[in-house]
mmCIF file of C-alpha atoms in Angstrom:
data_model
loop_
_atom_site.group_PDB
_atom_site.id
_atom_site.type_symbol
_atom_site.label_atom_id
_atom_site.label_comp_id
_atom_site.label_asym_id
_atom_site.label_seq_id
_atom_site.Cartn_x
_atom_site.Cartn_y
_atom_site.Cartn_z
ATOM 1 C CA MET A 171 220.175 69.595 118.969
ATOM 2 C CA LYS A 172 221.956 70.487 122.211
ATOM 3 C CA LYS A 173 223.709 73.868 122.189
ATOM 4 C CA THR A 174 227.068 74.296 123.909
ATOM 5 C CA VAL A 175 226.439 77.691 125.546
ATOM 6 C CA LEU A 176 223.526 79.563 127.076
ATOM 7 C CA TYR A 177 224.295 83.268 126.610
ATOM 8 C CA LEU A 178 222.289 85.722 128.699
ATOM 9 C CA GLY A 179 222.418 89.501 128.379
ATOM 10 C CA ASP A 180 224.293 92.269 126.540
ATOM 11 C CA THR A 181 220.984 93.913 125.651
ATOM 12 C CA LEU A 182 220.121 92.408 122.240
ATOM 13 C CA LEU A 183 221.591 89.944 119.768
ATOM 14 C CA ALA A 184 221.399 92.644 117.083
ATOM 15 C CA GLY A 185 222.964 95.116 119.544
ATOM 16 C CA PRO A 186 225.991 94.798 121.866
ATOM 17 C CA ALA A 187 225.612 90.996 122.044
ATOM 18 C CA CYS A 188 226.766 90.846 118.415
ATOM 19 C CA TYR A 189 230.406 90.841 119.578
ATOM 20 C CA LEU A 190 230.414 87.734 121.764
ATOM 21 C CA ALA A 191 227.821 86.044 119.551
ATOM 22 C CA GLY A 192 229.833 86.851 116.441
ATOM 23 C CA VAL A 193 233.037 85.398 117.861
ATOM 24 C CA MET A 194 231.275 82.236 119.036
ATOM 25 C CA SER A 195 229.744 81.785 115.577
ATOM 26 C CA TYR A 196 233.139 82.349 113.926
ATOM 27 C CA TYR A 197 234.638 79.567 116.068
ATOM 28 C CA ASN A 198 231.615 77.259 115.591
ATOM 29 C CA ILE A 199 230.535 77.409 119.241
ATOM 30 C CA SER A 200 226.791 76.793 119.262
ATOM 31 C CA PHE A 201 224.630 78.816 121.641
ATOM 32 C CA ASP A 202 221.141 79.824 122.721
ATOM 33 C CA TYR A 203 220.532 83.473 123.578
ATOM 34 C CA LEU A 204 218.285 85.453 125.932
ATOM 35 C CA PRO A 205 218.183 89.299 125.864
ATOM 36 C CA SER A 206 218.810 91.416 128.949
ATOM 37 C CA ASP A 207 215.163 92.442 129.341
ATOM 38 C CA THR A 208 213.818 88.873 129.237
ATOM 39 C CA LYS A 209 213.139 86.905 132.402
ATOM 40 C CA PHE A 210 214.972 83.622 132.784
ATOM 41 C CA GLU A 211 213.053 80.481 131.887
ATOM 42 C CA THR A 212 213.568 77.567 134.298
ATOM 43 C CA GLN A 213 213.172 74.947 131.585
ATOM 44 C CA MET A 214 216.347 76.206 129.910
ATOM 45 C CA LEU A 215 218.395 74.509 132.622
ATOM 46 C CA ALA A 216 217.159 71.151 131.353
ATOM 47 C CA ASN A 217 219.194 71.627 128.173
ATOM 48 C CA ASN A 218 222.451 70.634 129.921
ATOM 49 C CA TYR A 219 224.658 73.350 128.446
ATOM 50 C CA ASN A 220 228.414 73.102 128.856
ATOM 51 C CA LEU A 221 228.514 76.767 129.873
ATOM 52 C CA ILE A 222 226.215 79.554 131.034
ATOM 53 C CA ILE A 223 227.358 83.127 130.350
ATOM 54 C CA LEU A 224 225.952 86.092 132.269
ATOM 55 C CA SER A 225 226.878 89.444 130.730
ATOM 56 C CA ASP A 226 224.919 92.571 131.645
ATOM 57 C CA TYR A 227 222.002 90.336 132.632
ATOM 58 C CA PRO A 228 220.373 91.693 135.834
ATOM 59 C CA SER A 229 219.985 89.318 138.757
ATOM 60 C CA GLU A 230 216.343 90.412 139.079
ATOM 61 C CA ASN A 231 215.627 88.359 135.930
ATOM 62 C CA PHE A 232 216.062 85.245 138.081
ATOM 63 C CA THR A 233 213.913 83.968 140.910
ATOM 64 C CA THR A 234 215.685 82.708 144.003
ATOM 65 C CA SER A 235 214.745 79.127 143.140
ATOM 66 C CA GLN A 236 216.144 79.531 139.608
ATOM 67 C CA LEU A 237 219.479 80.768 140.962
ATOM 68 C CA ASN A 238 219.581 77.837 143.387
ATOM 69 C CA ALA A 239 218.932 75.459 140.486
ATOM 70 C CA LEU A 240 221.672 77.151 138.447
ATOM 71 C CA VAL A 241 224.134 76.595 141.290
ATOM 72 C CA GLU A 242 223.221 72.907 141.388
ATOM 73 C CA LYS A 243 223.925 72.645 137.643
ATOM 74 C CA VAL A 244 227.332 74.240 138.190
ATOM 75 C CA LYS A 245 228.113 71.802 140.998
ATOM 76 C CA LEU A 246 227.454 68.970 138.546
ATOM 77 C CA GLY A 247 229.791 70.389 135.901
ATOM 78 C CA THR A 248 228.131 73.229 133.969
ATOM 79 C CA GLY A 249 230.667 76.038 133.556
ATOM 80 C CA LEU A 250 229.781 79.577 134.620
ATOM 81 C CA LEU A 251 231.231 82.796 133.204
ATOM 82 C CA MET A 252 230.292 86.296 134.304
ATOM 83 C CA ILE A 253 231.396 89.161 132.052
ATOM 84 C CA GLY A 254 231.500 92.741 133.307
ATOM 85 C CA GLY A 255 229.009 95.527 132.781
ATOM 86 C CA TRP A 256 226.618 97.859 134.551
ATOM 87 C CA ASP A 257 224.236 94.930 135.152
ATOM 88 C CA SER A 258 226.947 92.395 136.102
ATOM 89 C CA PHE A 259 228.551 91.622 139.470
ATOM 90 C CA THR A 260 227.286 94.355 141.838
ATOM 91 C CA GLY A 261 227.212 96.978 139.092
ATOM 92 C CA LEU A 262 224.541 99.632 138.976
ATOM 93 C CA ASN A 263 221.741 97.079 138.658
ATOM 94 C CA GLY A 264 223.506 93.685 138.712
ATOM 95 C CA ARG A 265 223.231 93.027 142.454
ATOM 96 C CA TYR A 266 224.678 89.529 142.193
ATOM 97 C CA ASN A 267 226.471 90.273 145.470
ATOM 98 C CA LYS A 268 223.138 89.580 147.162
ATOM 99 C CA THR A 269 222.606 86.202 145.468
ATOM 100 C CA VAL A 270 223.908 82.654 145.902
ATOM 101 C CA LEU A 271 226.286 83.234 142.973
ATOM 102 C CA LYS A 272 228.559 85.111 145.369
ATOM 103 C CA ASP A 273 229.557 81.689 146.705
ATOM 104 C CA VAL A 274 230.197 80.231 143.228
ATOM 105 C CA LEU A 275 232.135 82.950 141.419
ATOM 106 C CA PRO A 276 235.920 83.100 141.992
ATOM 107 C CA ILE A 277 235.744 86.691 143.213
ATOM 108 C CA LYS A 278 234.398 88.821 146.030
ATOM 109 C CA MET A 279 231.978 91.538 144.938
ATOM 110 C CA MET A 280 231.705 95.033 146.340
ATOM 111 C CA PRO A 281 228.787 95.839 148.701
ATOM 112 C CA SER A 282 227.732 98.805 146.512
ATOM 113 C CA ASP A 283 228.228 100.210 143.009
ATOM 114 C CA ASP A 284 231.473 98.675 141.689
ATOM 115 C CA ARG A 285 231.748 100.444 138.324
ATOM 116 C CA ILE A 286 235.097 101.985 137.395
ATOM 117 C CA ASN A 287 234.559 104.279 134.405
ATOM 118 C CA TYR A 288 238.048 105.461 133.536
ATOM 119 C CA CYS A 289 238.849 108.165 130.979
ATOM 120 C CA GLN A 290 242.645 107.880 131.194
ATOM 121 C CA THR A 291 244.944 104.945 130.417
ATOM 122 C CA CYS A 292 243.890 101.545 131.775
ATOM 123 C CA LEU A 293 246.151 98.732 130.560
ATOM 124 C CA ILE A 294 245.733 94.967 130.787
ATOM 125 C CA LYS A 295 248.549 93.315 132.738
ATOM 126 C CA LYS A 296 249.356 89.623 132.360
ATOM 127 C CA GLU A 297 249.807 88.018 135.789
ATOM 128 C CA THR A 298 250.450 84.383 134.866
ATOM 129 C CA ASP A 299 250.421 81.939 131.956
ATOM 130 C CA HIS A 300 247.197 80.059 131.345
ATOM 131 C CA PRO A 301 245.526 78.221 128.411
ATOM 132 C CA ILE A 302 243.050 81.116 127.995
ATOM 133 C CA ILE A 303 245.859 83.488 127.015
ATOM 134 C CA HIS A 304 248.213 80.947 125.431
ATOM 135 C CA ASP A 305 250.271 82.495 122.599
ATOM 136 C CA LEU A 306 248.519 85.878 122.930
ATOM 137 C CA PRO A 307 250.987 88.796 123.089
ATOM 138 C CA PHE A 308 249.752 90.600 126.198
ATOM 139 C CA ASP A 309 253.412 91.343 127.056
ATOM 140 C CA THR A 310 254.489 92.842 123.735
ATOM 141 C CA MET A 311 251.206 94.392 122.478
ATOM 142 C CA THR A 312 249.617 95.477 125.743
ATOM 143 C CA PRO A 313 245.936 96.380 125.116
ATOM 144 C CA ALA A 314 243.765 98.842 127.040
ATOM 145 C CA VAL A 315 240.171 98.887 128.294
ATOM 146 C CA GLY A 316 237.853 101.763 129.155
ATOM 147 C CA GLY A 317 236.428 100.523 132.436
ATOM 148 C CA PHE A 318 235.557 97.517 134.568
ATOM 149 C CA ASN A 319 233.761 96.223 137.636
ATOM 150 C CA LEU A 320 235.884 96.414 140.776
ATOM 151 C CA ILE A 321 236.265 92.872 142.155
ATOM 152 C CA LYS A 322 238.664 91.030 144.449
ATOM 153 C CA ALA A 323 239.964 87.514 143.819
ATOM 154 C CA LYS A 324 239.137 84.857 146.398
ATOM 155 C CA PRO A 325 242.180 83.291 148.115
ATOM 156 C CA ASP A 326 241.892 79.980 146.256
ATOM 157 C CA ALA A 327 241.323 81.566 142.812
ATOM 158 C CA LEU A 328 243.825 82.311 140.048
ATOM 159 C CA THR A 329 244.175 85.849 138.695
ATOM 160 C CA ILE A 330 245.314 85.596 135.067
ATOM 161 C CA LEU A 331 244.946 89.236 134.012
ATOM 162 C CA SER A 332 244.674 92.482 135.956
ATOM 163 C CA THR A 333 244.246 96.158 135.126
ATOM 164 C CA GLN A 334 246.759 98.907 135.764
ATOM 165 C CA ARG A 335 245.427 102.459 135.749
ATOM 166 C CA PHE A 336 247.619 105.468 134.957
ATOM 167 C CA GLU A 337 247.222 109.174 135.595
ATOM 168 C CA ASN A 338 248.163 110.921 132.349
ATOM 169 C CA SER A 339 249.482 114.445 131.939
ATOM 170 C CA PHE A 340 251.178 116.629 129.333
ATOM 171 C CA ASP A 341 253.797 119.196 130.363
ATOM 172 C CA GLY A 342 253.918 121.009 127.042
ATOM 173 C CA ARG A 343 256.735 118.859 125.666
ATOM 174 C CA SER A 344 255.973 115.224 126.538
ATOM 175 C CA PHE A 345 253.295 112.982 127.946
ATOM 176 C CA ASN A 346 253.711 111.564 131.440
ATOM 177 C CA PHE A 347 252.131 108.377 132.755
ATOM 178 C CA LYS A 348 251.980 107.818 136.511
ATOM 179 C CA PRO A 349 250.729 104.351 137.538
ATOM 180 C CA LEU A 350 248.296 104.105 140.420
ATOM 181 C CA LYS A 351 249.683 102.042 143.271
ATOM 182 C CA GLN A 352 247.173 99.214 143.040
ATOM 183 C CA THR A 353 246.241 96.845 140.256
ATOM 184 C CA ASP A 354 242.791 95.270 140.078
ATOM 185 C CA PRO A 355 241.743 91.751 138.975
ATOM 186 C CA LEU A 356 240.423 91.508 135.442
ATOM 187 C CA LEU A 357 240.270 87.759 134.687
ATOM 188 C CA VAL A 358 239.935 85.346 137.611
ATOM 189 C CA VAL A 359 239.224 81.610 137.402
ATOM 190 C CA THR A 360 238.787 78.649 139.700
ATOM 191 C CA GLN A 361 237.245 75.199 139.968
ATOM 192 C CA PHE A 362 233.893 75.005 141.763
ATOM 193 C CA GLU A 363 233.134 71.359 142.547
ATOM 194 C CA LYS A 364 232.938 69.750 139.055
ATOM 195 C CA ALA A 365 232.819 72.969 137.019
ATOM 196 C CA ARG A 366 235.142 75.696 135.842
ATOM 197 C CA VAL A 367 234.017 79.207 136.734
ATOM 198 C CA ALA A 368 235.432 82.518 135.535
ATOM 199 C CA ALA A 369 234.954 86.229 136.088
ATOM 200 C CA PHE A 370 235.998 88.775 133.457
ATOM 201 C CA ALA A 371 235.557 92.234 134.940
ATOM 202 C CA THR A 372 235.316 94.359 131.792
ATOM 203 C CA ASP A 373 232.880 93.820 128.945
ATOM 204 C CA LEU A 374 233.399 92.462 125.443
ATOM 205 C CA ALA A 375 231.400 95.154 123.650
ATOM 206 C CA PRO A 376 231.591 98.956 123.673
ATOM 207 C CA HIS A 377 231.998 100.959 125.701
ATOM 208 C CA TRP A 378 234.172 99.401 128.427
ATOM 209 C CA VAL A 379 235.948 97.038 126.016
ATOM 210 C CA GLY A 380 237.629 100.114 124.510
ATOM 211 C CA PRO A 381 240.692 99.409 122.322
ATOM 212 C CA PHE A 382 240.770 95.783 123.477
ATOM 213 C CA VAL A 383 238.227 94.959 120.766
ATOM 214 C CA ASP A 384 240.953 95.836 118.208
ATOM 215 C CA PHE A 385 243.684 93.750 119.894
ATOM 216 C CA GLY A 386 245.403 91.975 117.007
ATOM 217 C CA SER A 387 247.765 91.954 114.067
ATOM 218 C CA SER A 388 244.952 91.382 111.558
ATOM 219 C CA ARG A 389 241.175 91.798 111.326
ATOM 220 C CA ILE A 390 238.351 89.276 111.556
ATOM 221 C CA ASN A 391 234.824 89.737 110.235
ATOM 222 C CA ALA A 392 232.111 87.652 111.837
ATOM 223 C CA LYS A 393 228.328 87.545 112.115
ATOM 224 C CA ALA A 394 225.995 85.492 114.281
ATOM 225 C CA PRO A 395 222.588 84.486 112.881
ATOM 226 C CA ASP A 396 219.947 87.212 113.406
ATOM 227 C CA SER A 397 222.656 89.629 114.523
ATOM 228 C CA GLN A 398 224.938 92.185 112.856
ATOM 229 C CA GLU A 399 228.428 91.863 111.446
ATOM 230 C CA ILE A 400 231.452 92.750 113.554
ATOM 231 C CA GLU A 401 235.034 93.562 112.612
ATOM 232 C CA VAL A 402 237.524 92.895 115.444
ATOM 233 C CA GLY A 403 241.171 92.161 116.112
ATOM 234 C CA ASN A 404 242.259 88.552 115.667
ATOM 235 C CA TYR A 405 243.839 88.354 119.150
ATOM 236 C CA TYR A 406 240.650 89.698 120.744
ATOM 237 C CA ALA A 407 238.633 87.043 118.924
ATOM 238 C CA CYS A 408 241.058 84.296 119.945
ATOM 239 C CA PHE A 409 240.958 85.435 123.577
ATOM 240 C CA VAL A 410 237.157 85.418 123.641
ATOM 241 C CA ALA A 411 236.995 81.966 122.059
ATOM 242 C CA ASN A 412 239.623 80.608 124.479
ATOM 243 C CA LEU A 413 237.743 82.070 127.444
ATOM 244 C CA VAL A 414 234.481 80.440 126.378
ATOM 245 C CA LYS A 415 236.031 77.091 125.455
ATOM 246 C CA TRP A 416 238.127 76.797 128.618
ATOM 247 C CA THR A 417 235.248 77.624 130.942
ATOM 248 C CA ALA A 418 232.962 75.282 129.009
ATOM 249 C CA GLY A 419 235.572 72.516 129.177
ATOM 250 C CA ILE A 420 235.503 71.911 125.431
#
């Protein structure tokens, strides 16, 4: 039976991958999975997935010919989603800035380590309406993240969400929050030939996801097969499902 998504990375299915896998299972999105330490298998591209997700999956797991073949699949309509992490984008070990995916993704990657590990307040800012965030209260219940990959949107791409960092201080009586001058892209999308492609610059599992994993007015429990159970906010789960479904075109 054909699976909808090919999910690569996030260490192990019984580890950090349990978050994305759990949400996809909760929303009945079928998927195949490959751990971060497993080399890519060329024959997997013959399965005609609606979407391929790369999340903390090092570029060194691909051969050059495999990446070229992946790009051809995207040109024909297979969606592509990259999710942030130390092994995503440029990252510490991602190095996708040196691959053909730099021409496919809707963002420009940094030439060297792009990780922003931020210990103070980093809020998600809604930039525009889009089906991925439809009916989600980013304006009235603004969530935070703990870090992200620094990326820049390409001129023809749409930035849906960005991050706003603050410098926090306490003067003995009250807390003060000073916003940094710049905001940085968090969720960027575009159309690449026949496919939808998206870049989400933070991750969906601890630690960078931070409080965003609890974004919601109620709680959802979910568990993917051969994984572990998660408990997350309902708005987080809805966002993740919308992101996957929109990029997959389903």
